[in-house]
Coordinates of C-alpha atoms in Angstrom, one line a residue:
X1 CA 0.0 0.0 0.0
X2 CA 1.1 3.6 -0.9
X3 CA 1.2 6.8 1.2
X4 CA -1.3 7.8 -1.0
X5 CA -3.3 4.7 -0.5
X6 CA -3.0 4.5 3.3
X7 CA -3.9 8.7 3.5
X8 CA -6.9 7.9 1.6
X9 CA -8.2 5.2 4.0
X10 CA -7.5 7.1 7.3
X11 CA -9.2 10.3 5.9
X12 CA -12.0 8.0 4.9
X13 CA -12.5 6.9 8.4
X14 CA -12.1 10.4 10.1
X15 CA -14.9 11.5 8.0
X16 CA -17.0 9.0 8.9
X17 CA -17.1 9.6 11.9
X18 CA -17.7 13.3 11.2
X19 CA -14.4 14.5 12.1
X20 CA -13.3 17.5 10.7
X21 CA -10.1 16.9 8.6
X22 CA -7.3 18.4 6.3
X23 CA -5.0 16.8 4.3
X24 CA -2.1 19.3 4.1
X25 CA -0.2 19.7 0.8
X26 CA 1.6 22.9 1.3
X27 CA 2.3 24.7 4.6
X28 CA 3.9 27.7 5.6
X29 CA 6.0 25.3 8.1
X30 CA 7.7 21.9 7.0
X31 CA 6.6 19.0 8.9
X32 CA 3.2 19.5 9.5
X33 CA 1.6 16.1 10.1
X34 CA -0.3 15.2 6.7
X35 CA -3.6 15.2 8.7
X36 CA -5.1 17.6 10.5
X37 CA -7.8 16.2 12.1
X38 CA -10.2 17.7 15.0
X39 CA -12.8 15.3 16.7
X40 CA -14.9 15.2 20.1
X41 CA -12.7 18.4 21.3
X42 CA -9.6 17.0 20.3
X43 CA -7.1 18.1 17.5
X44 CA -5.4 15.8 15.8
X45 CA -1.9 15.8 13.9
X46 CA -1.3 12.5 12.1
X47 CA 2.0 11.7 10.0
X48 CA 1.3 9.1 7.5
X49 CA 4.2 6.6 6.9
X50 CA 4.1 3.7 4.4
X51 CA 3.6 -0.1 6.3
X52 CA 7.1 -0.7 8.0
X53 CA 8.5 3.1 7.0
X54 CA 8.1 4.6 10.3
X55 CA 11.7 4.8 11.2
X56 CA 11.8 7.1 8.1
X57 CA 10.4 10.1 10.0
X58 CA 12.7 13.3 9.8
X59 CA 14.1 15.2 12.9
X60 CA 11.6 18.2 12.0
X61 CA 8.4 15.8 11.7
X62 CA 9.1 14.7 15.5
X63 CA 9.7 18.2 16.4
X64 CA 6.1 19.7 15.5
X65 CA 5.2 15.9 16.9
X66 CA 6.4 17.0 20.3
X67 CA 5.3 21.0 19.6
X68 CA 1.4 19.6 19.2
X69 CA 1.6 17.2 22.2
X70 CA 3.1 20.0 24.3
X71 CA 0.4 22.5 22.8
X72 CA -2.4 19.7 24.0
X73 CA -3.2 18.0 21.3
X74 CA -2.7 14.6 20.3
X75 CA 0.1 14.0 17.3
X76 CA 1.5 10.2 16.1
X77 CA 3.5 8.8 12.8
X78 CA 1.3 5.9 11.8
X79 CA 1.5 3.5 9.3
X80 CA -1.9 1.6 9.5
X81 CA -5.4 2.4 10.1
X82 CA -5.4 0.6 13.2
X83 CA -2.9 2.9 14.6
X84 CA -5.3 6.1 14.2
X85 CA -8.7 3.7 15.1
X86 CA -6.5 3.3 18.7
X87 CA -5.8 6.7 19.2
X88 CA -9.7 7.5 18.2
X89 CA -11.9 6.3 20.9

C-alpha cells in the first residue's frame, strides 16, 4: 500500500465519523503532520508513513510531533489504520 493509498483510508474513516479533517499539501511550516484532524474536542496531527516506513520520520516531523503534544493535542506517525482507530476512541 502507498502513502497515497493509506492517506486515503485514514481520511475515509475520520470523515466518517464526522471528524473535521485536512490533508495538508503545502504549509507555511515543514513537517506539518499530513492530517489535520479535530474530533470530540480533540485536534489531531497524524504523520502518514508507508507499512514498516516509520523509522523514516525526519528530525523536523518529530519536532512539530512534540510541539502539538506540548500545545495539547494529540500528534502520532502511523502507518496503519489501526494505529489512528486506537488513538480514536
Amino acid at each position: 500500500m502507498t502513502e497515497q493509498q493509506l492517506q486515503k483510508k485514514i481520511l475515509d474513516y475520520l470523515d466518517s465519523l464526522g471528524a473535521w479533517t485536512v490533508k495538508t499539501i503545502s504549509v507555511n511550516k515543514r513537517g506539518v503532520p499530513d492530517i489535520l484532524c479535530c474530533y470530540d474536542g480533540q485536534f489531531y496531527g497524524i504523520e502518514v508513513k508507508r507499512p514498516g516506513k516509520l523509522s523514516t520520520l525526519t528530525e523536523i516531523q518529530k519536532y512539530q510531533i512534540r510541539m502539538i503534544v506540548g500545545a495539547g493535542g494529540v500528534a502520532i506517525a502511523a502507518d496503519s489504520l489501526d494505529t489512528v482507530k486506537d488513538i480514536i476512541k
